[in-house]
PDB file of C-alpha atoms in Angstrom:
ATOM      1  CA  UNK A   1      -0.004  -0.659   0.147  1.00 74.00           C
ATOM      2  CA  UNK A   2       0.597   3.434   0.249  1.00 72.00           C
ATOM      3  CA  UNK A   3       2.058   3.340   3.119  1.00 75.00           C
ATOM      4  CA  UNK A   4       3.749   0.541   3.203  1.00 80.00           C
ATOM      5  CA  UNK A   5       7.179  -1.401   1.189  1.00 85.00           C
ATOM      6  CA  UNK A   6       6.447  -4.150  -1.381  1.00 88.00           C
ATOM      7  CA  UNK A   7       6.276  -8.178   0.428  1.00 90.00           C
ATOM      8  CA  UNK A   8       6.223 -11.628  -1.284  1.00 90.00           C
ATOM      9  CA  UNK A   9       3.136 -13.303  -1.844  1.00 90.00           C
ATOM     10  CA  UNK A  10       3.158 -15.962  -4.234  1.00 92.00           C
ATOM     11  CA  UNK A  11       6.752 -17.279  -4.897  1.00 92.00           C
ATOM     12  CA  UNK A  12       7.915 -19.886  -7.943  1.00 91.00           C
ATOM     13  CA  UNK A  13       3.710 -20.535  -8.744  1.00 93.00           C
ATOM     14  CA  UNK A  14       2.545 -21.910 -11.860  1.00 93.00           C
ATOM     15  CA  UNK A  15      -0.763 -20.783 -10.858  1.00 94.00           C
ATOM     16  CA  UNK A  16      -2.629 -17.084 -12.705  1.00 93.00           C
ATOM     17  CA  UNK A  17      -3.481 -15.605  -9.814  1.00 91.00           C
ATOM     18  CA  UNK A  18      -2.716 -15.598  -5.916  1.00 91.00           C
ATOM     19  CA  UNK A  19      -4.430 -14.833  -3.256  1.00 90.00           C
ATOM     20  CA  UNK A  20      -3.153 -12.242  -0.456  1.00 87.00           C
ATOM     21  CA  UNK A  21      -5.888 -12.529   2.408  1.00 83.00           C
ATOM     22  CA  UNK A  22      -3.294 -13.691   4.823  1.00 84.00           C
ATOM     23  CA  UNK A  23      -1.181 -10.189   4.795  1.00 84.00           C
ATOM     24  CA  UNK A  24      -3.404  -8.230   7.151  1.00 84.00           C
ATOM     25  CA  UNK A  25      -5.115  -7.001   4.160  1.00 86.00           C
ATOM     26  CA  UNK A  26      -7.516  -3.255   4.818  1.00 88.00           C
ATOM     27  CA  UNK A  27     -10.668  -3.142   3.633  1.00 90.00           C
ATOM     28  CA  UNK A  28     -10.216   1.118   2.692  1.00 89.00           C
ATOM     29  CA  UNK A  29      -6.926   0.483   1.580  1.00 89.00           C
ATOM     30  CA  UNK A  30      -5.624   1.340  -1.624  1.00 91.00           C
ATOM     31  CA  UNK A  31      -2.512  -0.753  -2.560  1.00 91.00           C
ATOM     32  CA  UNK A  32      -0.434  -1.626  -6.198  1.00 92.00           C
ATOM     33  CA  UNK A  33       0.821  -5.051  -6.937  1.00 92.00           C
ATOM     34  CA  UNK A  34       3.792  -6.193  -9.186  1.00 94.00           C
ATOM     35  CA  UNK A  35       4.325  -9.147 -10.796  1.00 95.00           C
ATOM     36  CA  UNK A  36       7.998 -10.886 -12.455  1.00 95.00           C
ATOM     37  CA  UNK A  37       7.844 -14.213 -14.487  1.00 95.00           C
ATOM     38  CA  UNK A  38      10.585 -16.725 -14.627  1.00 94.00           C
ATOM     39  CA  UNK A  39      12.222 -19.589 -16.842  1.00 94.00           C
ATOM     40  CA  UNK A  40      14.582 -21.462 -15.688  1.00 91.00           C
ATOM     41  CA  UNK A  41      17.085 -19.479 -15.105  1.00 91.00           C
ATOM     42  CA  UNK A  42      15.499 -16.495 -16.887  1.00 95.00           C
ATOM     43  CA  UNK A  43      13.679 -13.430 -15.567  1.00 95.00           C
ATOM     44  CA  UNK A  44      11.603 -11.113 -16.649  1.00 96.00           C
ATOM     45  CA  UNK A  45      11.219  -7.535 -15.072  1.00 96.00           C
ATOM     46  CA  UNK A  46       8.723  -6.699 -12.631  1.00 95.00           C
ATOM     47  CA  UNK A  47       5.567  -5.186 -14.238  1.00 96.00           C
ATOM     48  CA  UNK A  48       3.590  -3.433 -11.890  1.00 93.00           C
ATOM     49  CA  UNK A  49      -0.622  -3.106 -11.380  1.00 92.00           C
ATOM     50  CA  UNK A  50      -2.612  -0.492 -11.483  1.00 93.00           C
ATOM     51  CA  UNK A  51      -4.113   1.271  -8.423  1.00 92.00           C
ATOM     52  CA  UNK A  52      -6.717  -0.686  -6.659  1.00 91.00           C
ATOM     53  CA  UNK A  53      -9.307   0.832  -3.983  1.00 92.00           C
ATOM     54  CA  UNK A  54     -10.858  -2.001  -2.272  1.00 90.00           C
ATOM     55  CA  UNK A  55     -13.683  -0.626  -1.218  1.00 92.00           C
ATOM     56  CA  UNK A  56     -14.709   1.420  -4.722  1.00 92.00           C
ATOM     57  CA  UNK A  57     -13.078  -1.291  -6.748  1.00 92.00           C
ATOM     58  CA  UNK A  58     -13.938  -4.766  -5.421  1.00 90.00           C
ATOM     59  CA  UNK A  59     -16.011  -7.106  -7.686  1.00 91.00           C
ATOM     60  CA  UNK A  60     -19.106  -7.618  -4.925  1.00 94.00           C
ATOM     61  CA  UNK A  61     -20.594 -11.154  -5.261  1.00 95.00           C
ATOM     62  CA  UNK A  62     -23.582 -12.307  -5.886  1.00 96.00           C
ATOM     63  CA  UNK A  63     -26.353 -12.419  -3.232  1.00 96.00           C
ATOM     64  CA  UNK A  64     -28.209 -15.256  -2.424  1.00 96.00           C
ATOM     65  CA  UNK A  65     -32.217 -16.056  -3.466  1.00 97.00           C
ATOM     66  CA  UNK A  66     -35.151 -17.450  -2.453  1.00 96.00           C
ATOM     67  CA  UNK A  67     -38.875 -17.910  -3.619  1.00 96.00           C
ATOM     68  CA  UNK A  68     -42.192 -17.910  -1.564  1.00 95.00           C
ATOM     69  CA  UNK A  69     -45.093 -18.290  -3.219  1.00 93.00           C
ATOM     70  CA  UNK A  70     -48.292 -16.851  -1.869  1.00 90.00           C
ATOM     71  CA  UNK A  71     -51.545 -17.110  -3.797  1.00 87.00           C
ATOM     72  CA  UNK A  72     -50.811 -14.651  -6.441  1.00 90.00           C
ATOM     73  CA  UNK A  73     -47.941 -13.090  -4.720  1.00 93.00           C
ATOM     74  CA  UNK A  74     -44.060 -14.059  -4.368  1.00 95.00           C
ATOM     75  CA  UNK A  75     -41.936 -12.943  -1.968  1.00 96.00           C
ATOM     76  CA  UNK A  76     -38.432 -12.243  -2.589  1.00 97.00           C
ATOM     77  CA  UNK A  77     -36.116 -13.476   0.813  1.00 97.00           C
ATOM     78  CA  UNK A  78     -32.371 -12.148  -0.320  1.00 97.00           C
ATOM     79  CA  UNK A  79     -29.045 -13.136   1.924  1.00 96.00           C
ATOM     80  CA  UNK A  80     -25.477 -10.734   0.930  1.00 96.00           C
ATOM     81  CA  UNK A  81     -22.776 -12.381  -0.319  1.00 95.00           C
ATOM     82  CA  UNK A  82     -20.265 -13.316   2.264  1.00 93.00           C
ATOM     83  CA  UNK A  83     -16.862 -11.492   2.177  1.00 90.00           C
ATOM     84  CA  UNK A  84     -13.722 -13.244   3.144  1.00 86.00           C
ATOM     85  CA  UNK A  85     -12.504  -9.876   5.078  1.00 86.00           C
ATOM     86  CA  UNK A  86     -14.985  -8.111   6.476  1.00 90.00           C
ATOM     87  CA  UNK A  87     -18.318  -8.396   5.347  1.00 93.00           C
ATOM     88  CA  UNK A  88     -20.636  -6.282   3.586  1.00 94.00           C
ATOM     89  CA  UNK A  89     -22.875  -4.218   5.697  1.00 92.00           C
ATOM     90  CA  UNK A  90     -19.657  -3.250   7.617  1.00 93.00           C
ATOM     91  CA  UNK A  91     -18.204  -2.175   4.651  1.00 93.00           C
ATOM     92  CA  UNK A  92     -20.640  -0.368   2.912  1.00 93.00           C
ATOM     93  CA  UNK A  93     -23.489   1.554   5.478  1.00 90.00           C
ATOM     94  CA  UNK A  94     -26.125   1.960   2.438  1.00 92.00           C
ATOM     95  CA  UNK A  95     -26.599  -1.022   0.571  1.00 94.00           C
ATOM     96  CA  UNK A  96     -29.624  -1.274  -1.901  1.00 95.00           C
ATOM     97  CA  UNK A  97     -30.506  -4.302  -4.110  1.00 96.00           C
ATOM     98  CA  UNK A  98     -32.191  -4.299  -8.032  1.00 96.00           C
ATOM     99  CA  UNK A  99     -34.454  -6.584  -8.407  1.00 97.00           C
ATOM    100  CA  UNK A 100     -35.743  -8.331 -12.276  1.00 96.00           C
ATOM    101  CA  UNK A 101     -38.546 -10.569 -12.498  1.00 97.00           C
ATOM    102  CA  UNK A 102     -40.409 -11.591 -15.537  1.00 96.00           C
ATOM    103  CA  UNK A 103     -42.950 -14.319 -16.232  1.00 95.00           C
ATOM    104  CA  UNK A 104     -41.826 -17.047 -18.097  1.00 91.00           C
ATOM    105  CA  UNK A 105     -41.280 -17.436 -21.787  1.00 90.00           C
ATOM    106  CA  UNK A 106     -41.513 -13.113 -21.306  1.00 92.00           C
ATOM    107  CA  UNK A 107     -37.693 -12.482 -21.247  1.00 90.00           C
ATOM    108  CA  UNK A 108     -37.598 -10.137 -23.452  1.00 91.00           C
ATOM    109  CA  UNK A 109     -40.872  -7.708 -21.077  1.00 92.00           C
ATOM    110  CA  UNK A 110     -38.831  -7.867 -17.695  1.00 94.00           C
ATOM    111  CA  UNK A 111     -40.241  -5.491 -15.111  1.00 95.00           C
ATOM    112  CA  UNK A 112     -37.752  -3.724 -12.030  1.00 95.00           C
ATOM    113  CA  UNK A 113     -38.308  -2.565  -8.990  1.00 95.00           C
ATOM    114  CA  UNK A 114     -35.299  -0.399  -8.101  1.00 93.00           C
ATOM    115  CA  UNK A 115     -33.421   0.824  -4.357  1.00 92.00           C
ATOM    116  CA  UNK A 116     -35.143  -1.421  -2.504  1.00 93.00           C
ATOM    117  CA  UNK A 117     -32.654  -1.956   1.016  1.00 94.00           C
ATOM    118  CA  UNK A 118     -35.485  -4.205   2.818  1.00 94.00           C
ATOM    119  CA  UNK A 119     -34.151  -7.900   2.358  1.00 94.00           C
ATOM    120  CA  UNK A 120     -37.725  -9.817   1.923  1.00 95.00           C
ATOM    121  CA  UNK A 121     -39.584  -7.688  -0.888  1.00 95.00           C
ATOM    122  CA  UNK A 122     -43.619  -9.239  -1.906  1.00 95.00           C
ATOM    123  CA  UNK A 123     -44.183  -9.406  -5.551  1.00 95.00           C
ATOM    124  CA  UNK A 124     -47.811  -8.007  -6.843  1.00 92.00           C
ATOM    125  CA  UNK A 125     -50.079  -8.081  -9.600  1.00 89.00           C
ATOM    126  CA  UNK A 126     -48.703 -11.293 -11.092  1.00 92.00           C
ATOM    127  CA  UNK A 127     -50.530 -13.290 -12.854  1.00 92.00           C
ATOM    128  CA  UNK A 128     -51.856 -16.551 -11.508  1.00 91.00           C
ATOM    129  CA  UNK A 129     -50.962 -19.874 -11.101  1.00 91.00           C
ATOM    130  CA  UNK A 130     -47.744 -18.827 -13.481  1.00 93.00           C
ATOM    131  CA  UNK A 131     -44.446 -19.476 -12.965  1.00 95.00           C
ATOM    132  CA  UNK A 132     -42.030 -16.117 -13.110  1.00 96.00           C
ATOM    133  CA  UNK A 133     -38.198 -16.025 -12.648  1.00 96.00           C
ATOM    134  CA  UNK A 134     -36.344 -13.223 -10.376  1.00 97.00           C
ATOM    135  CA  UNK A 135     -32.703 -12.648 -10.711  1.00 97.00           C
ATOM    136  CA  UNK A 136     -30.943  -9.375  -7.964  1.00 97.00           C
ATOM    137  CA  UNK A 137     -28.087  -7.572  -7.943  1.00 95.00           C
ATOM    138  CA  UNK A 138     -26.805  -5.361  -5.070  1.00 96.00           C
ATOM    139  CA  UNK A 139     -25.737  -1.867  -5.847  1.00 95.00           C
ATOM    140  CA  UNK A 140     -23.575   0.635  -2.732  1.00 94.00           C
ATOM    141  CA  UNK A 141     -22.676   4.732  -2.663  1.00 90.00           C
ATOM    142  CA  UNK A 142     -18.710   3.328  -2.824  1.00 89.00           C
ATOM    143  CA  UNK A 143     -18.297   0.945  -4.825  1.00 91.00           C
ATOM    144  CA  UNK A 144     -19.929   2.097  -8.653  1.00 88.00           C
ATOM    145  CA  UNK A 145     -19.556  -1.535  -9.727  1.00 88.00           C
ATOM    146  CA  UNK A 146     -22.984  -3.090  -8.977  1.00 88.00           C
ATOM    147  CA  UNK A 147     -22.249  -6.678  -8.181  1.00 94.00           C
ATOM    148  CA  UNK A 148     -22.503  -9.937  -9.678  1.00 96.00           C
ATOM    149  CA  UNK A 149     -26.309 -10.695 -10.666  1.00 96.00           C
ATOM    150  CA  UNK A 150     -27.321 -14.176  -8.747  1.00 96.00           C
ATOM    151  CA  UNK A 151     -28.832 -17.539 -10.545  1.00 95.00           C
ATOM    152  CA  UNK A 152     -31.838 -17.108 -11.811  1.00 96.00           C
ATOM    153  CA  UNK A 153     -34.394 -18.794  -9.286  1.00 96.00           C
ATOM    154  CA  UNK A 154     -38.546 -19.153 -10.907  1.00 96.00           C
ATOM    155  CA  UNK A 155     -41.661 -19.748  -9.143  1.00 95.00           C
ATOM    156  CA  UNK A 156     -45.083 -21.073  -9.532  1.00 94.00           C
ATOM    157  CA  UNK A 157     -47.727 -18.529  -8.897  1.00 93.00           C
ATOM    158  CA  UNK A 158     -51.093 -19.522  -6.470  1.00 88.00           C
ATOM    159  CA  UNK A 159     -54.491 -19.309  -7.152  1.00 79.00           C
ATOM    160  CA  UNK A 160     -55.918 -16.011  -6.493  1.00 71.00           C
ATOM    161  CA  UNK A 161     -57.297 -16.026  -2.783  1.00 63.00           C
ATOM    162  CA  UNK A 162     -59.981 -12.957  -2.121  1.00 57.00           C
ATOM    163  CA  UNK A 163     -58.978  -9.998   0.183  1.00 63.00           C
ATOM    164  CA  UNK A 164     -59.979 -10.630   3.678  1.00 66.00           C
ATOM    165  CA  UNK A 165     -62.327  -7.711   4.168  1.00 68.00           C
ATOM    166  CA  UNK A 166     -64.230 -10.226   2.271  1.00 68.00           C
ATOM    167  CA  UNK A 167     -64.247 -13.352   4.584  1.00 73.00           C
ATOM    168  CA  UNK A 168     -64.249 -10.670   7.804  1.00 79.00           C
ATOM    169  CA  UNK A 169     -68.163  -9.345   5.568  1.00 79.00           C
ATOM    170  CA  UNK A 170     -69.091 -13.017   5.637  1.00 85.00           C
ATOM    171  CA  UNK A 171     -69.182 -13.544   9.251  1.00 85.00           C
ATOM    172  CA  UNK A 172     -70.182 -10.321   9.994  1.00 84.00           C
ATOM    173  CA  UNK A 173     -73.290 -10.921   8.023  1.00 90.00           C
ATOM    174  CA  UNK A 174     -73.751 -14.515   8.986  1.00 91.00           C
ATOM    175  CA  UNK A 175     -73.570 -12.854  12.826  1.00 90.00           C
ATOM    176  CA  UNK A 176     -76.122 -10.397  12.316  1.00 88.00           C
ATOM    177  CA  UNK A 177     -78.669 -13.071  10.853  1.00 90.00           C
ATOM    178  CA  UNK A 178     -77.784 -15.432  13.905  1.00 90.00           C
ATOM    179  CA  UNK A 179     -79.042 -12.492  16.629  1.00 88.00           C
ATOM    180  CA  UNK A 180     -81.895 -11.950  14.419  1.00 86.00           C
ATOM    181  CA  UNK A 181     -83.096 -15.795  15.018  1.00 86.00           C
ATOM    182  CA  UNK A 182     -82.498 -15.478  18.547  1.00 87.00           C
ATOM    183  CA  UNK A 183     -84.656 -12.720  18.917  1.00 84.00           C
ATOM    184  CA  UNK A 184     -87.689 -13.376  16.633  1.00 81.00           C
ATOM    185  CA  UNK A 185     -87.299 -16.355  18.628  1.00 81.00           C
ATOM    186  CA  UNK A 186     -87.655 -14.763  22.166  1.00 81.00           C
ATOM    187  CA  UNK A 187     -90.312 -12.800  20.844  1.00 79.00           C
ATOM    188  CA  UNK A 188     -92.237 -15.186  18.994  1.00 75.00           C
ATOM    189  CA  UNK A 189     -91.547 -17.981  21.423  1.00 75.00           C
ATOM    190  CA  UNK A 190     -95.338 -18.339  22.368  1.00 72.00           C
ATOM    191  CA  UNK A 191     -96.641 -18.770  19.241  1.00 75.00           C
ATOM    192  CA  UNK A 192     -93.858 -20.540  17.537  1.00 72.00           C
ATOM    193  CA  UNK A 193     -94.476 -23.242  21.102  1.00 73.00           C
ATOM    194  CA  UNK A 194     -98.010 -23.865  20.305  1.00 68.00           C
ATOM    195  CA  UNK A 195     -97.847 -24.564  16.858  1.00 67.00           C
ATOM    196  CA  UNK A 196     -95.052 -27.716  17.399  1.00 67.00           C
ATOM    197  CA  UNK A 197     -96.863 -28.408  20.779  1.00 68.00           C
ATOM    198  CA  UNK A 198    -100.509 -27.197  20.433  1.00 66.00           C
ATOM    199  CA  UNK A 199    -103.667 -27.059  23.308  1.00 65.00           C
ATOM    200  CA  UNK A 200    -106.297 -27.931  21.226  1.00 61.00           C
ATOM    201  CA  UNK A 201    -108.042 -30.891  22.667  1.00 62.00           C
ATOM    202  CA  UNK A 202    -109.463 -34.058  20.523  1.00 59.00           C
ATOM    203  CA  UNK A 203    -112.742 -33.709  19.377  1.00 65.00           C
ATOM    204  CA  UNK A 204    -114.838 -35.966  21.877  1.00 66.00           C
ATOM    205  CA  UNK A 205    -116.406 -38.673  19.460  1.00 66.00           C
ATOM    206  CA  UNK A 206    -112.582 -39.424  19.097  1.00 64.00           C
ATOM    207  CA  UNK A 207    -111.898 -39.638  22.934  1.00 64.00           C
ATOM    208  CA  UNK A 208    -114.747 -41.559  23.253  1.00 68.00           C
ATOM    209  CA  UNK A 209    -113.890 -44.082  20.542  1.00 71.00           C
ATOM    210  CA  UNK A 210    -109.901 -44.037  22.026  1.00 67.00           C
ATOM    211  CA  UNK A 211    -111.605 -45.044  25.933  1.00 69.00           C
ATOM    212  CA  UNK A 212    -113.432 -47.236  24.164  1.00 69.00           C
ATOM    213  CA  UNK A 213    -110.572 -49.042  22.801  1.00 65.00           C
ATOM    214  CA  UNK A 214    -108.621 -48.593  25.572  1.00 60.00           C
ATOM    215  CA  UNK A 215    -111.184 -50.645  28.225  1.00 60.00           C
ATOM    216  CA  UNK A 216    -111.598 -53.489  26.065  1.00 61.00           C
ATOM    217  CA  UNK A 217    -108.212 -53.771  25.909  1.00 56.00           C
ATOM    218  CA  UNK A 218    -107.774 -54.057  29.972  1.00 52.00           C
ATOM    219  CA  UNK A 219    -110.799 -56.067  29.495  1.00 51.00           C
ATOM    220  CA  UNK A 220    -109.335 -58.976  27.686  1.00 50.00           C
ATOM    221  CA  UNK A 221    -106.202 -58.568  29.393  1.00 53.00           C
ATOM    222  CA  UNK A 222    -107.997 -58.922  33.130  1.00 54.00           C
ATOM    223  CA  UNK A 223    -109.767 -62.653  32.269  1.00 54.00           C
ATOM    224  CA  UNK A 224    -108.760 -65.654  33.461  1.00 58.00           C
ATOM    225  CA  UNK A 225    -106.240 -67.994  31.412  1.00 62.00           C
ATOM    226  CA  UNK A 226    -107.926 -71.431  31.529  1.00 65.00           C
ATOM    227  CA  UNK A 227    -105.836 -74.218  32.852  1.00 70.00           C
ATOM    228  CA  UNK A 228    -105.520 -77.200  31.640  1.00 73.00           C
ATOM    229  CA  UNK A 229    -105.037 -80.526  33.285  1.00 75.00           C
ATOM    230  CA  UNK A 230    -103.449 -83.644  31.823  1.00 77.00           C
ATOM    231  CA  UNK A 231    -105.473 -86.483  30.831  1.00 75.00           C
ATOM    232  CA  UNK A 232    -103.979 -90.221  30.967  1.00 73.00           C
ATOM    233  CA  UNK A 233    -105.849 -93.393  29.279  1.00 70.00           C
ATOM    234  CA  UNK A 234    -105.404 -97.627  30.404  1.00 69.00           C
ATOM    235  CA  UNK A 235    -105.930-100.004  28.265  1.00 65.00           C
ATOM    236  CA  UNK A 236    -106.005-103.929  29.040  1.00 58.00           C
ATOM    237  CA  UNK A 237    -103.691-106.490  27.898  1.00 56.00           C
ATOM    238  CA  UNK A 238    -104.577-110.442  28.239  1.00 52.00           C
ATOM    239  CA  UNK A 239    -101.805-112.810  29.367  1.00 53.00           C
ATOM    240  CA  UNK A 240    -104.289-116.610  29.023  1.00 52.00           C
ATOM    241  CA  UNK A 241    -103.007-119.126  27.709  1.00 53.00           C
ATOM    242  CA  UNK A 242    -105.508-121.259  25.323  1.00 50.00           C
ATOM    243  CA  UNK A 243    -108.467-122.865  26.871  1.00 49.00           C
ATOM    244  CA  UNK A 244    -108.734-120.680  29.904  1.00 49.00           C
ATOM    245  CA  UNK A 245    -111.760-118.474  31.096  1.00 50.00           C
ATOM    246  CA  UNK A 246    -110.845-114.491  30.660  1.00 50.00           C
ATOM    247  CA  UNK A 247    -112.422-114.382  34.232  1.00 50.00           C
ATOM    248  CA  UNK A 248    -109.696-116.517  35.664  1.00 50.00           C
ATOM    249  CA  UNK A 249    -106.728-115.262  33.940  1.00 52.00           C
ATOM    250  CA  UNK A 250    -105.076-111.512  35.536  1.00 49.00           C
ATOM    251  CA  UNK A 251    -104.757-108.785  33.432  1.00 49.00           C
ATOM    252  CA  UNK A 252    -102.030-106.155  33.008  1.00 49.00           C
ATOM    253  CA  UNK A 253    -102.775-102.527  32.539  1.00 50.00           C
ATOM    254  CA  UNK A 254    -101.307-101.190  29.677  1.00 49.00           C
ATOM    255  CA  UNK A 255    -101.514 -97.279  28.863  1.00 49.00           C
ATOM    256  CA  UNK A 256    -100.176 -94.404  28.083  1.00 47.00           C
ATOM    257  CA  UNK A 257    -100.311 -90.497  29.055  1.00 48.00           C
ATOM    258  CA  UNK A 258    -100.340 -87.561  27.597  1.00 49.00           C
ATOM    259  CA  UNK A 259    -101.722 -84.322  27.548  1.00 49.00           C
ATOM    260  CA  UNK A 260    -105.763 -82.644  26.574  1.00 42.00           C
TER     261      UNK A 260
END
């Protein structure tokens, strides 16, 4: 830097780049570098680079972007790139985002939202059930170069939802109707009860018919039941040998018993 002399960085390397992070570099420093080529015992002259102011000339990396679908809208979430030294918000006090988005298949008709400081942005007035793509880059005041653009990310919108006030109006109407029905029921309870449970008596001939039928049923239920005794039938079987008088033979009863 302008306050220190040259220090050795990468020596005897074949790479086309050299990481100088370990040299305690200041994010606000002004630096120069120089390079010499070697081929065996031969060396080239030193070639000095242009002057570089880190916070003004550095190329800021791309932010990370994610999309969340919420009905016909998309929520864009942005995450700052990671610095090797310090952080984006420490080096730059004012950071804004430029958001470019388009409907898939209509890349030639992009829409832009610039100078956004919030890392969460809602994209509105989108077509429902359509796929949209988004790309973001970062701007700062001291660094005139915009950051590398983020990767293109796409997401599909959802159904067209009713606004919140519609649900509130529906609930209010239901409550009003319910209260009105309760009030009408209280005021007209006498008429309603008479309609469902009338107090009018039956005609006289209906009551007499019902009483006659009831008395007949009670009379039949009160009559005693008939008791039937079992009946026995007995027959006599003769065991007399031939030639002997029946009067002198004994008769053995042989019978069957049954219910009559």
